[in-house]
Amino acid sequence: MNDSHLILGVDIGGTSIKAAVVDTRKGTLATAVIRTKTPRPATPKGVVVAIGELAKRLKWQGPVGVGFPGLIKHGVVRRAPNLDASWVRHEIVEHLRRALGVPFVAVGNDADAAGLAEARFGAGRGVRGTVVLVTLGTGIGSAVLHNGSLLPDTELGHLEIGGQDAEQFASTVARERNKWSWEQWGRNVDRYLTTLEYMLAPDLFIIGGGVSADPERFFRYLETAECKIVPATMGNDAGIVGAALFAVPGVKSLSRKRSRVKA
Ligand code: BGC
């Protein structure tokens, strides 16, 4: 499997790390998704070893794109609020490149990955103007696209509203931790989206993360924002497909640091 449009996509999550070979032209998976538990503690070494094992299980030696749940600039982790603190200042691209021994590694934010995938192949396909995807999960991730181009690393899950980080009242974890009803939580998400709308004037909101499979539970409470709000349509595949897109030449993502070694 060394066709140039086939890329291994890896999605690093708080509970599991998932990988599959992606056909980046079609936005589809060329293999089944395989997964492993995110090591505890989720240190750089543990996570990189886990990714190496996934690549080995798929017998993969080609380019690799990785979605990371935090902020990366120029190949270096700046923040990883839901992983181990030792990630900060870690040279993730270089570490992966050396450990995997593959010709090319690109790493970007996990929500940006999902946003790129949904914009190209999912709920945002063909939509002109500004599309904002938010992933509601352990944290809140954001992706902002205009006419399909990504403005990377927006980190809008940490927007402070009413003195609170949005993640504290609108993430899935906040709902579970506080035992909020879907209505209570839905109204919090509504408040969050309304604030984002005020700032970014999007043409479309896409709601991603595990909850996008259950829109009937809370979408009826998302009533204040004027722009259209739709659930993501690619489910868990979005993070993997989008991660692979990071490694496609020409896909715009300033957060990505390309890293090549001579074969
Ligand atoms: C991080 C983001 C990430 C999101 C979802 C947030 O806590 O700051 O970078 O995209 O969680 O994983």
mmCIF file of C-alpha atoms and ligand atoms in Angstrom:
data_model
loop_
_atom_site.group_PDB
_atom_site.id
_atom_site.type_symbol
_atom_site.label_atom_id
_atom_site.label_comp_id
_atom_site.label_asym_id
_atom_site.label_seq_id
_atom_site.Cartn_x
_atom_site.Cartn_y
_atom_site.Cartn_z
ATOM 1 C CA MET A 1 0.000 0.000 0.000
ATOM 2 C CA ASN A 2 2.236 2.805 -1.121
ATOM 3 C CA ASP A 3 -0.094 4.786 -3.390
ATOM 4 C CA SER A 4 0.603 8.429 -2.678
ATOM 5 C CA HIS A 5 -2.967 9.251 -1.650
ATOM 6 C CA LEU A 6 -2.975 6.563 1.025
ATOM 7 C CA ILE A 7 -1.886 7.952 4.384
ATOM 8 C CA LEU A 8 -2.053 6.547 7.894
ATOM 9 C CA GLY A 9 -4.360 8.732 9.990
ATOM 10 C CA VAL A 10 -3.970 8.617 13.767
ATOM 11 C CA ASP A 11 -6.348 10.206 16.246
ATOM 12 C CA ILE A 12 -4.972 10.613 19.779
ATOM 13 C CA GLY A 13 -7.822 10.774 22.256
ATOM 14 C CA GLY A 14 -8.002 10.912 26.039
ATOM 15 C CA THR A 15 -9.216 7.306 26.284
ATOM 16 C CA SER A 16 -8.071 5.643 23.077
ATOM 17 C CA ILE A 17 -5.738 6.113 20.153
ATOM 18 C CA LYS A 18 -7.276 5.137 16.822
ATOM 19 C CA ALA A 19 -5.660 4.593 13.452
ATOM 20 C CA ALA A 20 -6.561 3.537 9.924
ATOM 21 C CA VAL A 21 -5.122 3.918 6.478
ATOM 22 C CA VAL A 22 -7.076 6.665 4.719
ATOM 23 C CA ASP A 23 -7.786 7.211 1.062
ATOM 24 C CA THR A 24 -7.285 10.968 1.174
ATOM 25 C CA ARG A 25 -8.831 11.528 -2.261
ATOM 26 C CA LYS A 26 -12.137 9.984 -1.335
ATOM 27 C CA GLY A 27 -12.071 10.724 2.399
ATOM 28 C CA THR A 28 -12.722 7.071 3.153
ATOM 29 C CA LEU A 29 -10.961 4.434 5.203
ATOM 30 C CA ALA A 30 -8.862 1.935 3.277
ATOM 31 C CA THR A 31 -8.501 -0.369 6.304
ATOM 32 C CA ALA A 32 -10.553 -1.039 9.417
ATOM 33 C CA VAL A 33 -9.988 1.332 12.341
ATOM 34 C CA ILE A 34 -7.718 -0.240 14.922
ATOM 35 C CA ARG A 35 -7.337 1.163 18.400
ATOM 36 C CA THR A 36 -5.436 0.879 21.625
ATOM 37 C CA LYS A 37 -6.019 2.388 25.057
ATOM 38 C CA THR A 38 -4.313 5.704 25.660
ATOM 39 C CA PRO A 39 -1.541 4.829 28.126
ATOM 40 C CA ARG A 40 -1.800 6.094 31.681
ATOM 41 C CA PRO A 41 -0.094 8.393 32.315
ATOM 42 C CA ALA A 42 -0.385 9.628 28.717
ATOM 43 C CA THR A 43 3.269 10.599 28.431
ATOM 44 C CA PRO A 44 5.014 11.344 25.110
ATOM 45 C CA LYS A 45 6.950 8.094 25.286
ATOM 46 C CA GLY A 46 3.899 5.956 26.050
ATOM 47 C CA VAL A 47 1.763 7.563 23.349
ATOM 48 C CA VAL A 48 4.485 7.368 20.693
ATOM 49 C CA VAL A 49 5.118 3.689 21.486
ATOM 50 C CA ALA A 50 1.356 3.054 21.193
ATOM 51 C CA ILE A 51 1.240 4.772 17.788
ATOM 52 C CA GLY A 52 4.258 2.723 16.690
ATOM 53 C CA GLU A 53 2.402 -0.460 17.630
ATOM 54 C CA LEU A 54 -0.677 0.595 15.652
ATOM 55 C CA ALA A 55 1.466 1.367 12.591
ATOM 56 C CA LYS A 56 3.139 -2.008 12.949
ATOM 57 C CA ARG A 57 -0.190 -3.833 13.205
ATOM 58 C CA LEU A 58 -1.169 -2.197 9.908
ATOM 59 C CA LYS A 59 2.290 -2.942 8.456
ATOM 60 C CA TRP A 60 2.478 0.741 7.572
ATOM 61 C CA GLN A 61 5.653 2.383 6.337
ATOM 62 C CA GLY A 62 4.268 5.359 4.412
ATOM 63 C CA PRO A 63 3.370 8.903 5.458
ATOM 64 C CA VAL A 64 1.546 9.480 8.736
ATOM 65 C CA GLY A 65 -0.809 12.286 9.816
ATOM 66 C CA VAL A 66 -1.696 12.698 13.480
ATOM 67 C CA GLY A 67 -4.487 14.608 15.233
ATOM 68 C CA PHE A 68 -3.359 15.749 18.660
ATOM 69 C CA PRO A 69 -5.676 17.008 21.455
ATOM 70 C CA GLY A 70 -3.816 20.231 22.097
ATOM 71 C CA LEU A 71 -1.910 23.084 20.558
ATOM 72 C CA ILE A 72 1.158 22.448 18.443
ATOM 73 C CA LYS A 73 3.304 25.123 16.861
ATOM 74 C CA HIS A 74 6.170 24.316 14.524
ATOM 75 C CA GLY A 75 6.229 20.689 15.545
ATOM 76 C CA VAL A 76 6.369 21.471 19.276
ATOM 77 C CA VAL A 77 3.534 20.964 21.773
ATOM 78 C CA ARG A 78 2.471 24.163 23.481
ATOM 79 C CA ARG A 79 -0.529 22.872 25.442
ATOM 80 C CA ALA A 80 -2.149 19.506 26.016
ATOM 81 C CA PRO A 81 -4.724 20.107 28.764
ATOM 82 C CA ASN A 82 -6.175 16.600 28.674
ATOM 83 C CA LEU A 83 -2.926 14.623 28.432
ATOM 84 C CA ASP A 84 0.138 14.407 30.656
ATOM 85 C CA ALA A 85 1.839 17.713 31.563
ATOM 86 C CA SER A 86 5.170 16.407 30.221
ATOM 87 C CA TRP A 87 3.901 17.035 26.656
ATOM 88 C CA VAL A 88 4.476 20.751 26.977
ATOM 89 C CA ARG A 89 7.490 21.796 24.852
ATOM 90 C CA HIS A 90 7.831 18.264 23.509
ATOM 91 C CA GLU A 91 9.054 17.979 19.912
ATOM 92 C CA ILE A 92 6.287 15.667 18.813
ATOM 93 C CA VAL A 93 6.932 15.650 15.055
ATOM 94 C CA GLU A 94 10.603 14.816 15.450
ATOM 95 C CA HIS A 95 9.903 12.167 18.086
ATOM 96 C CA LEU A 96 7.299 10.433 15.912
ATOM 97 C CA ARG A 97 9.449 10.637 12.816
ATOM 98 C CA ARG A 98 12.350 8.957 14.554
ATOM 99 C CA ALA A 99 10.253 6.375 16.365
ATOM 100 C CA LEU A 100 8.157 5.356 13.360
ATOM 101 C CA GLY A 101 10.969 5.509 10.804
ATOM 102 C CA VAL A 102 8.506 6.584 8.118
ATOM 103 C CA PRO A 103 9.301 9.093 5.357
ATOM 104 C CA PHE A 104 6.909 11.796 6.478
ATOM 105 C CA VAL A 105 4.999 12.843 9.596
ATOM 106 C CA ALA A 106 2.580 15.749 10.025
ATOM 107 C CA VAL A 107 0.822 16.598 13.272
ATOM 108 C CA GLY A 108 -2.012 19.046 13.890
ATOM 109 C CA ASN A 109 -4.842 19.733 16.283
ATOM 110 C CA ASP A 110 -7.523 17.029 16.577
ATOM 111 C CA ALA A 111 -10.473 19.394 16.099
ATOM 112 C CA ASP A 112 -8.794 20.973 13.071
ATOM 113 C CA ALA A 113 -8.501 17.447 11.677
ATOM 114 C CA ALA A 114 -12.213 16.796 12.210
ATOM 115 C CA GLY A 115 -13.046 20.206 10.733
ATOM 116 C CA LEU A 116 -10.978 19.601 7.603
ATOM 117 C CA ALA A 117 -12.575 16.194 7.099
ATOM 118 C CA GLU A 118 -16.152 17.398 7.646
ATOM 119 C CA ALA A 119 -15.556 20.402 5.373
ATOM 120 C CA ARG A 120 -14.244 18.246 2.533
ATOM 121 C CA PHE A 121 -16.249 15.074 2.847
ATOM 122 C CA GLY A 122 -18.950 15.525 5.497
ATOM 123 C CA ALA A 123 -21.475 17.997 6.871
ATOM 124 C CA GLY A 124 -19.620 21.054 5.526
ATOM 125 C CA ARG A 125 -19.001 19.771 2.035
ATOM 126 C CA GLY A 126 -19.555 22.454 -0.584
ATOM 127 C CA VAL A 127 -20.524 25.103 1.989
ATOM 128 C CA ARG A 128 -19.247 28.565 1.120
ATOM 129 C CA GLY A 129 -18.454 31.164 3.756
ATOM 130 C CA THR A 130 -17.431 30.505 7.347
ATOM 131 C CA VAL A 131 -17.910 27.089 8.900
ATOM 132 C CA VAL A 132 -17.204 26.547 12.587
ATOM 133 C CA LEU A 133 -16.952 23.011 13.915
ATOM 134 C CA VAL A 134 -16.881 22.395 17.636
ATOM 135 C CA THR A 135 -16.149 18.983 19.099
ATOM 136 C CA LEU A 136 -17.841 18.439 22.440
ATOM 137 C CA GLY A 137 -15.999 15.718 24.335
ATOM 138 C CA THR A 138 -13.492 15.521 27.176
ATOM 139 C CA GLY A 139 -12.527 19.010 26.132
ATOM 140 C CA ILE A 140 -13.966 21.310 23.494
ATOM 141 C CA GLY A 141 -12.076 21.593 20.254
ATOM 142 C CA SER A 142 -12.741 24.081 17.469
ATOM 143 C CA ALA A 143 -12.040 24.377 13.773
ATOM 144 C CA VAL A 144 -12.719 27.532 11.766
ATOM 145 C CA LEU A 145 -12.847 27.293 7.978
ATOM 146 C CA HIS A 146 -13.559 29.864 5.327
ATOM 147 C CA ASN A 147 -14.476 28.610 1.871
ATOM 148 C CA GLY A 148 -12.885 25.316 2.867
ATOM 149 C CA SER A 149 -9.544 26.768 4.080
ATOM 150 C CA LEU A 150 -8.634 26.217 7.683
ATOM 151 C CA LEU A 151 -7.590 28.903 10.130
ATOM 152 C CA PRO A 152 -5.639 26.533 12.371
ATOM 153 C CA ASP A 153 -5.234 26.333 16.140
ATOM 154 C CA THR A 154 -8.208 28.420 17.200
ATOM 155 C CA GLU A 155 -8.675 26.751 20.660
ATOM 156 C CA LEU A 156 -12.126 28.273 21.132
ATOM 157 C CA GLY A 157 -13.041 25.668 23.733
ATOM 158 C CA HIS A 158 -11.127 27.799 26.185
ATOM 159 C CA LEU A 159 -13.103 30.932 25.497
ATOM 160 C CA GLU A 160 -14.016 32.450 28.830
ATOM 161 C CA ILE A 161 -17.716 33.159 29.166
ATOM 162 C CA GLY A 162 -19.216 34.478 32.405
ATOM 163 C CA GLY A 163 -15.879 33.921 34.142
ATOM 164 C CA GLN A 164 -15.704 30.264 33.109
ATOM 165 C CA ASP A 165 -13.744 28.427 30.487
ATOM 166 C CA ALA A 166 -16.350 27.101 27.995
ATOM 167 C CA GLU A 167 -15.061 23.554 28.551
ATOM 168 C CA GLN A 168 -16.227 23.797 32.141
ATOM 169 C CA PHE A 169 -19.887 24.140 31.212
ATOM 170 C CA ALA A 170 -20.348 22.964 27.607
ATOM 171 C CA SER A 171 -18.146 19.855 27.223
ATOM 172 C CA THR A 172 -19.531 16.329 27.459
ATOM 173 C CA VAL A 173 -17.368 15.737 30.498
ATOM 174 C CA ALA A 174 -18.911 18.785 32.212
ATOM 175 C CA ARG A 175 -22.391 17.302 31.583
ATOM 176 C CA GLU A 176 -21.381 13.961 33.026
ATOM 177 C CA ARG A 177 -19.435 15.357 35.948
ATOM 178 C CA ASN A 178 -22.223 17.720 36.992
ATOM 179 C CA LYS A 179 -24.969 15.187 36.227
ATOM 180 C CA TRP A 180 -26.765 17.843 34.180
ATOM 181 C CA SER A 181 -29.877 16.943 32.219
ATOM 182 C CA TRP A 182 -29.630 17.138 28.437
ATOM 183 C CA GLU A 183 -31.775 20.248 28.584
ATOM 184 C CA GLN A 184 -29.564 21.990 31.128
ATOM 185 C CA TRP A 185 -26.434 21.108 29.228
ATOM 186 C CA GLY A 186 -28.058 21.887 25.863
ATOM 187 C CA ARG A 187 -28.832 25.389 27.065
ATOM 188 C CA ASN A 188 -25.182 25.787 28.090
ATOM 189 C CA VAL A 189 -24.080 24.706 24.618
ATOM 190 C CA ASP A 190 -26.609 27.166 23.197
ATOM 191 C CA ARG A 191 -25.001 29.962 25.205
ATOM 192 C CA TYR A 192 -21.570 28.936 24.008
ATOM 193 C CA LEU A 193 -22.605 28.817 20.336
ATOM 194 C CA THR A 194 -24.362 32.160 20.610
ATOM 195 C CA THR A 195 -21.147 33.731 21.889
ATOM 196 C CA LEU A 196 -19.165 32.152 19.055
ATOM 197 C CA GLU A 197 -21.731 33.375 16.554
ATOM 198 C CA TYR A 198 -21.452 36.900 17.889
ATOM 199 C CA MET A 199 -17.688 36.795 17.392
ATOM 200 C CA LEU A 200 -17.322 34.879 14.121
ATOM 201 C CA ALA A 201 -20.641 35.242 12.261
ATOM 202 C CA PRO A 202 -20.442 31.734 10.822
ATOM 203 C CA ASP A 203 -22.682 30.465 8.039
ATOM 204 C CA LEU A 204 -22.762 26.996 9.526
ATOM 205 C CA PHE A 205 -21.993 25.365 12.860
ATOM 206 C CA ILE A 206 -21.095 21.683 12.857
ATOM 207 C CA ILE A 207 -21.329 19.863 16.179
ATOM 208 C CA GLY A 208 -18.809 17.038 16.434
ATOM 209 C CA GLY A 209 -17.655 14.645 19.140
ATOM 210 C CA GLY A 210 -19.457 11.552 20.422
ATOM 211 C CA VAL A 211 -22.668 13.535 21.060
ATOM 212 C CA SER A 212 -23.067 14.197 17.343
ATOM 213 C CA ALA A 213 -24.528 10.674 17.189
ATOM 214 C CA ASP A 214 -27.361 11.768 19.541
ATOM 215 C CA PRO A 215 -28.531 15.138 18.168
ATOM 216 C CA GLU A 216 -32.157 14.462 19.100
ATOM 217 C CA ARG A 217 -31.200 14.667 22.788
ATOM 218 C CA PHE A 218 -30.074 18.281 22.761
ATOM 219 C CA PHE A 219 -30.380 19.985 19.369
ATOM 220 C CA ARG A 220 -33.829 21.317 20.238
ATOM 221 C CA TYR A 221 -32.207 23.511 22.915
ATOM 222 C CA LEU A 222 -29.820 25.110 20.432
ATOM 223 C CA GLU A 223 -32.312 27.765 19.543
ATOM 224 C CA THR A 224 -30.639 31.150 19.958
ATOM 225 C CA ALA A 225 -27.991 31.224 17.269
ATOM 226 C CA GLU A 226 -29.302 32.427 13.942
ATOM 227 C CA CYS A 227 -27.056 30.349 11.754
ATOM 228 C CA LYS A 228 -27.738 26.764 10.811
ATOM 229 C CA ILE A 229 -26.448 24.092 13.218
ATOM 230 C CA VAL A 230 -25.954 20.522 12.048
ATOM 231 C CA PRO A 231 -24.398 17.400 13.567
ATOM 232 C CA ALA A 232 -21.154 16.122 12.102
ATOM 233 C CA THR A 233 -21.794 13.254 9.715
ATOM 234 C CA MET A 234 -18.493 11.388 9.697
ATOM 235 C CA GLY A 235 -18.560 10.231 13.320
ATOM 236 C CA ASN A 236 -15.296 8.911 14.670
ATOM 237 C CA ASP A 237 -13.837 8.680 11.184
ATOM 238 C CA ALA A 238 -13.555 12.478 10.900
ATOM 239 C CA GLY A 239 -10.598 12.678 13.284
ATOM 240 C CA ILE A 240 -8.730 9.914 11.469
ATOM 241 C CA VAL A 241 -9.493 11.103 7.936
ATOM 242 C CA GLY A 242 -8.611 14.710 8.837
ATOM 243 C CA ALA A 243 -5.384 13.644 10.540
ATOM 244 C CA ALA A 244 -4.354 11.923 7.312
ATOM 245 C CA LEU A 245 -5.186 15.106 5.387
ATOM 246 C CA PHE A 246 -2.543 16.959 7.422
ATOM 247 C CA ALA A 247 0.062 14.905 5.560
ATOM 248 C CA VAL A 248 -1.295 15.695 2.094
ATOM 249 C CA PRO A 249 0.884 18.230 0.277
ATOM 250 C CA GLY A 250 -1.025 21.456 -0.241
ATOM 251 C CA VAL A 251 -3.544 21.064 2.563
ATOM 252 C CA LYS A 252 -3.360 24.336 4.385
ATOM 253 C CA SER A 253 -2.571 24.071 8.050
ATOM 254 C CA LEU A 254 -0.047 26.417 9.533
ATOM 255 C CA SER A 255 0.267 24.240 12.630
ATOM 256 C CA ARG A 256 1.809 21.470 10.662
ATOM 257 C CA LYS A 257 5.524 21.051 10.526
ATOM 258 C CA ARG A 258 6.624 18.898 7.680
ATOM 259 C CA SER A 259 9.354 16.490 8.463
ATOM 260 C CA ARG A 260 11.122 14.441 5.851
ATOM 261 C CA VAL A 261 13.895 11.918 6.010
ATOM 262 C CA LYS A 262 15.694 10.465 3.077
ATOM 263 C CA ALA A 263 14.533 6.925 2.435
HETATM 264 C C1 BGC B 1 -7.702 21.360 23.722
HETATM 265 C C2 BGC B 1 -7.874 21.413 22.236
HETATM 266 C C3 BGC B 1 -8.496 20.135 21.722
HETATM 267 C C4 BGC B 1 -9.765 19.831 22.477
HETATM 268 C C5 BGC B 1 -10.388 18.520 22.070
HETATM 269 C C6 BGC B 1 -9.023 21.046 24.363
HETATM 270 O O1 BGC B 1 -8.872 20.964 25.748
HETATM 271 O O2 BGC B 1 -7.224 22.595 24.210
HETATM 272 O O3 BGC B 1 -6.631 21.610 21.606
HETATM 273 O O4 BGC B 1 -8.762 20.268 20.357
HETATM 274 O O5 BGC B 1 -9.524 19.801 23.865
HETATM 275 O O6 BGC B 1 -9.513 17.461 22.257
#
